[in-house]
Amino acid sequence: MAAARWGAARRREQTAQQAEFSAFVETTAPKLRRTAYLMCRDWHLAQDLTQTTFAKMYANWGRIRHTANLEAYSRRVLMNAVFDQNKRRSTAEVVLAELPEGSPQRPDDTTELHVVLLQALATLPIRDQAIVVLRHWEDQSVEAVASTLDVSVSVVKMQNARALTRLRALLGQDFVRI
C-alpha cells in the first residue's frame, strides 16, 4: 500500500516536472533558435543546436529546474553546443586564397542589411561571434556574457572591442552605425 502511494506521488512529481519543462521550452525556444541562427547562419543547424540544448537540459531538469536563471543557463548550454559543433565542422570548411571581390555597399533593404551583417559576423572567430551576438543582439550585460561563456569580464570587453573593430574595418566607414 505504501509503495503504491509512493509510486503515485512519484508519477505526479514527474508529470509536474514535465509540464514545467514544456512551459520553459515554449517560452525560450524562439529566442534560443534565433541566437543559434546568428551563430551558425543555418536555420536547420540552429534548430538542431536548440534541440541539443533542450535535450541536455531535460536530462538534468530535476537538478537544474530551481536554478535562479534558467534562461542564462540555457544560453550557456547553447553556446557550448555551438562551440562543440564548430570544432567538429572546422575540418569541412573551404579556405579561399583571396576574399571575394567587392566591398559591401550601404544596403537600402533590411534583408540585404541582415545578409551583409551576417556575412561580416561569419568572418569573426567563433568566440568573438558569441560575444557580439550575446552582447549586442541579445543585449546582455558584460557580466552576463562573461558568465555565459565562462570567461572574465575583461576578456569579454577586450574581445568585444576587437570584434567590433574588425567588423567596422570590414564594413567600411559608410556603413550604417548600429
PDB file of N, CA and C in Angstrom, residues 49-100:
ATOM      1  N   LEU A  49      20.793  22.573 -32.898  1.00  0.00           N
ATOM      2  CA  LEU A  49      21.519  23.043 -31.714  1.00  0.00           C
ATOM      3  C   LEU A  49      20.557  23.382 -30.577  1.00  0.00           C
ATOM      4  N   THR A  50      19.419  23.958 -30.925  1.00  0.00           N
ATOM      5  CA  THR A  50      18.405  24.267 -29.910  1.00  0.00           C
ATOM      6  C   THR A  50      17.867  22.977 -29.297  1.00  0.00           C
ATOM      7  N   GLN A  51      17.603  21.983 -30.139  1.00  0.00           N
ATOM      8  CA  GLN A  51      17.111  20.704 -29.628  1.00  0.00           C
ATOM      9  C   GLN A  51      18.162  20.015 -28.761  1.00  0.00           C
ATOM     10  N   THR A  52      19.423  20.116 -29.147  1.00  0.00           N
ATOM     11  CA  THR A  52      20.505  19.550 -28.333  1.00  0.00           C
ATOM     12  C   THR A  52      20.540  20.226 -26.966  1.00  0.00           C
ATOM     13  N   THR A  53      20.363  21.538 -26.968  1.00  0.00           N
ATOM     14  CA  THR A  53      20.329  22.289 -25.714  1.00  0.00           C
ATOM     15  C   THR A  53      19.206  21.789 -24.818  1.00  0.00           C
ATOM     16  N   PHE A  54      18.011  21.652 -25.381  1.00  0.00           N
ATOM     17  CA  PHE A  54      16.880  21.201 -24.580  1.00  0.00           C
ATOM     18  C   PHE A  54      17.037  19.745 -24.129  1.00  0.00           C
ATOM     19  N   ALA A  55      17.643  18.918 -24.961  1.00  0.00           N
ATOM     20  CA  ALA A  55      17.857  17.520 -24.561  1.00  0.00           C
ATOM     21  C   ALA A  55      18.808  17.444 -23.369  1.00  0.00           C
ATOM     22  N   LYS A  56      19.872  18.233 -23.410  1.00  0.00           N
ATOM     23  CA  LYS A  56      20.819  18.236 -22.289  1.00  0.00           C
ATOM     24  C   LYS A  56      20.168  18.789 -21.028  1.00  0.00           C
ATOM     25  N   MET A  57      19.346  19.796 -21.193  1.00  0.00           N
ATOM     26  CA  MET A  57      18.670  20.374 -20.033  1.00  0.00           C
ATOM     27  C   MET A  57      17.630  19.404 -19.469  1.00  0.00           C
ATOM     28  N   TYR A  58      16.923  18.701 -20.346  1.00  0.00           N
ATOM     29  CA  TYR A  58      15.897  17.760 -19.880  1.00  0.00           C
ATOM     30  C   TYR A  58      16.532  16.636 -19.061  1.00  0.00           C
ATOM     31  N   ALA A  59      17.712  16.195 -19.503  1.00  0.00           N
ATOM     32  CA  ALA A  59      18.392  15.118 -18.792  1.00  0.00           C
ATOM     33  C   ALA A  59      18.729  15.517 -17.354  1.00  0.00           C
ATOM     34  N   ASN A  60      18.899  16.814 -17.121  1.00  0.00           N
ATOM     35  CA  ASN A  60      19.260  17.308 -15.790  1.00  0.00           C
ATOM     36  C   ASN A  60      18.168  18.171 -15.171  1.00  0.00           C
ATOM     37  N   TRP A  61      16.967  18.123 -15.706  1.00  0.00           N
ATOM     38  CA  TRP A  61      15.907  19.040 -15.288  1.00  0.00           C
ATOM     39  C   TRP A  61      15.603  18.960 -13.794  1.00  0.00           C
ATOM     40  N   GLY A  62      15.586  17.780 -13.242  1.00  0.00           N
ATOM     41  CA  GLY A  62      15.295  17.648 -11.814  1.00  0.00           C
ATOM     42  C   GLY A  62      16.278  18.405 -10.946  1.00  0.00           C
ATOM     43  N   ARG A  63      17.524  18.500 -11.400  1.00  0.00           N
ATOM     44  CA  ARG A  63      18.567  19.191 -10.651  1.00  0.00           C
ATOM     45  C   ARG A  63      18.591  20.695 -10.936  1.00  0.00           C
ATOM     46  N   ILE A  64      18.339  21.085 -12.179  1.00  0.00           N
ATOM     47  CA  ILE A  64      18.526  22.492 -12.563  1.00  0.00           C
ATOM     48  C   ILE A  64      17.248  23.314 -12.552  1.00  0.00           C
ATOM     49  N   ARG A  65      16.093  22.690 -12.408  1.00  0.00           N
ATOM     50  CA  ARG A  65      14.831  23.430 -12.571  1.00  0.00           C
ATOM     51  C   ARG A  65      14.648  24.538 -11.553  1.00  0.00           C
ATOM     52  N   HIS A  66      15.327  24.473 -10.447  1.00  0.00           N
ATOM     53  CA  HIS A  66      15.228  25.531  -9.444  1.00  0.00           C
ATOM     54  C   HIS A  66      16.389  26.521  -9.532  1.00  0.00           C
ATOM     55  N   THR A  67      17.126  26.461 -10.629  1.00  0.00           N
ATOM     56  CA  THR A  67      18.224  27.389 -10.864  1.00  0.00           C
ATOM     57  C   THR A  67      17.655  28.804 -10.947  1.00  0.00           C
ATOM     58  N   ALA A  68      18.402  29.736 -10.427  1.00  0.00           N
ATOM     59  CA  ALA A  68      17.929  31.120 -10.360  1.00  0.00           C
ATOM     60  C   ALA A  68      17.582  31.673 -11.747  1.00  0.00           C
ATOM     61  N   ASN A  69      18.408  31.393 -12.751  1.00  0.00           N
ATOM     62  CA  ASN A  69      18.172  31.972 -14.063  1.00  0.00           C
ATOM     63  C   ASN A  69      18.303  30.885 -15.127  1.00  0.00           C
ATOM     64  N   LEU A  70      17.201  30.246 -15.437  1.00  0.00           N
ATOM     65  CA  LEU A  70      17.223  29.160 -16.415  1.00  0.00           C
ATOM     66  C   LEU A  70      17.541  29.653 -17.821  1.00  0.00           C
ATOM     67  N   GLU A  71      17.159  30.882 -18.157  1.00  0.00           N
ATOM     68  CA  GLU A  71      17.474  31.413 -19.483  1.00  0.00           C
ATOM     69  C   GLU A  71      18.969  31.560 -19.668  1.00  0.00           C
ATOM     70  N   ALA A  72      19.659  32.076 -18.661  1.00  0.00           N
ATOM     71  CA  ALA A  72      21.114  32.205 -18.739  1.00  0.00           C
ATOM     72  C   ALA A  72      21.760  30.827 -18.836  1.00  0.00           C
ATOM     73  N   TYR A  73      21.235  29.885 -18.071  1.00  0.00           N
ATOM     74  CA  TYR A  73      21.746  28.512 -18.112  1.00  0.00           C
ATOM     75  C   TYR A  73      21.563  27.929 -19.508  1.00  0.00           C
ATOM     76  N   SER A  74      20.397  28.160 -20.105  1.00  0.00           N
ATOM     77  CA  SER A  74      20.130  27.614 -21.436  1.00  0.00           C
ATOM     78  C   SER A  74      21.038  28.253 -22.487  1.00  0.00           C
ATOM     79  N   ARG A  75      21.321  29.551 -22.353  1.00  0.00           N
ATOM     80  CA  ARG A  75      22.246  30.199 -23.285  1.00  0.00           C
ATOM     81  C   ARG A  75      23.641  29.591 -23.178  1.00  0.00           C
ATOM     82  N   ARG A  76      24.052  29.287 -21.963  1.00  0.00           N
ATOM     83  CA  ARG A  76      25.374  28.695 -21.776  1.00  0.00           C
ATOM     84  C   ARG A  76      25.434  27.303 -22.403  1.00  0.00           C
ATOM     85  N   VAL A  77      24.394  26.505 -22.202  1.00  0.00           N
ATOM     86  CA  VAL A  77      24.351  25.173 -22.811  1.00  0.00           C
ATOM     87  C   VAL A  77      24.355  25.304 -24.332  1.00  0.00           C
ATOM     88  N   LEU A  78      23.597  26.275 -24.860  1.00  0.00           N
ATOM     89  CA  LEU A  78      23.557  26.502 -26.304  1.00  0.00           C
ATOM     90  C   LEU A  78      24.931  26.897 -26.830  1.00  0.00           C
ATOM     91  N   MET A  79      25.594  27.823 -26.173  1.00  0.00           N
ATOM     92  CA  MET A  79      26.918  28.260 -26.627  1.00  0.00           C
ATOM     93  C   MET A  79      27.911  27.098 -26.602  1.00  0.00           C
ATOM     94  N   ASN A  80      27.840  26.252 -25.588  1.00  0.00           N
ATOM     95  CA  ASN A  80      28.710  25.076 -25.559  1.00  0.00           C
ATOM     96  C   ASN A  80      28.415  24.155 -26.736  1.00  0.00           C
ATOM     97  N   ALA A  81      27.139  23.995 -27.082  1.00  0.00           N
ATOM     98  CA  ALA A  81      26.766  23.170 -28.232  1.00  0.00           C
ATOM     99  C   ALA A  81      27.283  23.789 -29.535  1.00  0.00           C
ATOM    100  N   VAL A  82      27.197  25.123 -29.639  1.00  0.00           N
ATOM    101  CA  VAL A  82      27.702  25.822 -30.825  1.00  0.00           C
ATOM    102  C   VAL A  82      29.211  25.630 -30.942  1.00  0.00           C
ATOM    103  N   PHE A  83      29.925  25.784 -29.829  1.00  0.00           N
ATOM    104  CA  PHE A  83      31.378  25.622 -29.853  1.00  0.00           C
ATOM    105  C   PHE A  83      31.757  24.191 -30.218  1.00  0.00           C
ATOM    106  N   ASP A  84      31.041  23.211 -29.665  1.00  0.00           N
ATOM    107  CA  ASP A  84      31.298  21.806 -29.996  1.00  0.00           C
ATOM    108  C   ASP A  84      31.049  21.550 -31.480  1.00  0.00           C
ATOM    109  N   GLN A  85      29.951  22.075 -32.000  1.00  0.00           N
ATOM    110  CA  GLN A  85      29.630  21.917 -33.418  1.00  0.00           C
ATOM    111  C   GLN A  85      30.690  22.558 -34.288  1.00  0.00           C
ATOM    112  N   ASN A  86      31.162  23.711 -33.899  1.00  0.00           N
ATOM    113  CA  ASN A  86      32.179  24.415 -34.668  1.00  0.00           C
ATOM    114  C   ASN A  86      33.484  23.620 -34.699  1.00  0.00           C
ATOM    115  N   LYS A  87      33.828  22.972 -33.604  1.00  0.00           N
ATOM    116  CA  LYS A  87      35.043  22.149 -33.578  1.00  0.00           C
ATOM    117  C   LYS A  87      34.908  20.975 -34.540  1.00  0.00           C
ATOM    118  N   ARG A  88      33.743  20.354 -34.576  1.00  0.00           N
ATOM    119  CA  ARG A  88      33.517  19.213 -35.462  1.00  0.00           C
ATOM    120  C   ARG A  88      33.493  19.632 -36.919  1.00  0.00           C
ATOM    121  N   ARG A  89      32.971  20.800 -37.186  1.00  0.00           N
ATOM    122  CA  ARG A  89      32.770  21.261 -38.552  1.00  0.00           C
ATOM    123  C   ARG A  89      34.020  21.893 -39.147  1.00  0.00           C
ATOM    124  N   SER A  90      34.955  22.326 -38.336  1.00  0.00           N
ATOM    125  CA  SER A  90      36.063  23.139 -38.817  1.00  0.00           C
ATOM    126  C   SER A  90      36.886  22.445 -39.895  1.00  0.00           C
ATOM    127  N   THR A  91      36.955  21.121 -39.924  1.00  0.00           N
ATOM    128  CA  THR A  91      37.726  20.446 -40.953  1.00  0.00           C
ATOM    129  C   THR A  91      37.025  20.436 -42.296  1.00  0.00           C
ATOM    130  N   ALA A  92      35.737  20.719 -42.331  1.00  0.00           N
ATOM    131  CA  ALA A  92      34.988  20.698 -43.582  1.00  0.00           C
ATOM    132  C   ALA A  92      34.902  22.074 -44.233  1.00  0.00           C
ATOM    133  N   GLU A  93      35.477  23.079 -43.629  1.00  0.00           N
ATOM    134  CA  GLU A  93      35.404  24.422 -44.189  1.00  0.00           C
ATOM    135  C   GLU A  93      36.290  24.544 -45.418  1.00  0.00           C
ATOM    136  N   VAL A  94      35.857  25.357 -46.356  1.00  0.00           N
ATOM    137  CA  VAL A  94      36.613  25.608 -47.565  1.00  0.00           C
ATOM    138  C   VAL A  94      37.380  26.902 -47.375  1.00  0.00           C
ATOM    139  N   VAL A  95      38.686  26.843 -47.600  1.00  0.00           N
ATOM    140  CA  VAL A  95      39.535  28.012 -47.428  1.00  0.00           C
ATOM    141  C   VAL A  95      39.807  28.607 -48.799  1.00  0.00           C
ATOM    142  N   LEU A  96      39.569  29.903 -48.922  1.00  0.00           N
ATOM    143  CA  LEU A  96      39.821  30.609 -50.170  1.00  0.00           C
ATOM    144  C   LEU A  96      41.140  31.353 -50.081  1.00  0.00           C
ATOM    145  N   ALA A  97      41.875  31.398 -51.176  1.00  0.00           N
ATOM    146  CA  ALA A  97      43.146  32.111 -51.186  1.00  0.00           C
ATOM    147  C   ALA A  97      42.923  33.614 -51.070  1.00  0.00           C
ATOM    148  N   GLU A  98      41.842  34.096 -51.688  1.00  0.00           N
ATOM    149  CA  GLU A  98      41.545  35.522 -51.651  1.00  0.00           C
ATOM    150  C   GLU A  98      40.078  35.719 -51.303  1.00  0.00           C
ATOM    151  N   LEU A  99      39.793  36.863 -50.689  1.00  0.00           N
ATOM    152  CA  LEU A  99      38.406  37.203 -50.401  1.00  0.00           C
ATOM    153  C   LEU A  99      37.671  37.523 -51.691  1.00  0.00           C
ATOM    154  N   PRO A 100      36.384  37.261 -51.763  1.00  0.00           N
ATOM    155  CA  PRO A 100      35.622  37.617 -52.959  1.00  0.00           C
ATOM    156  C   PRO A 100      35.702  39.122 -53.216  1.00  0.00           C
TER     157      PRO A 100
END
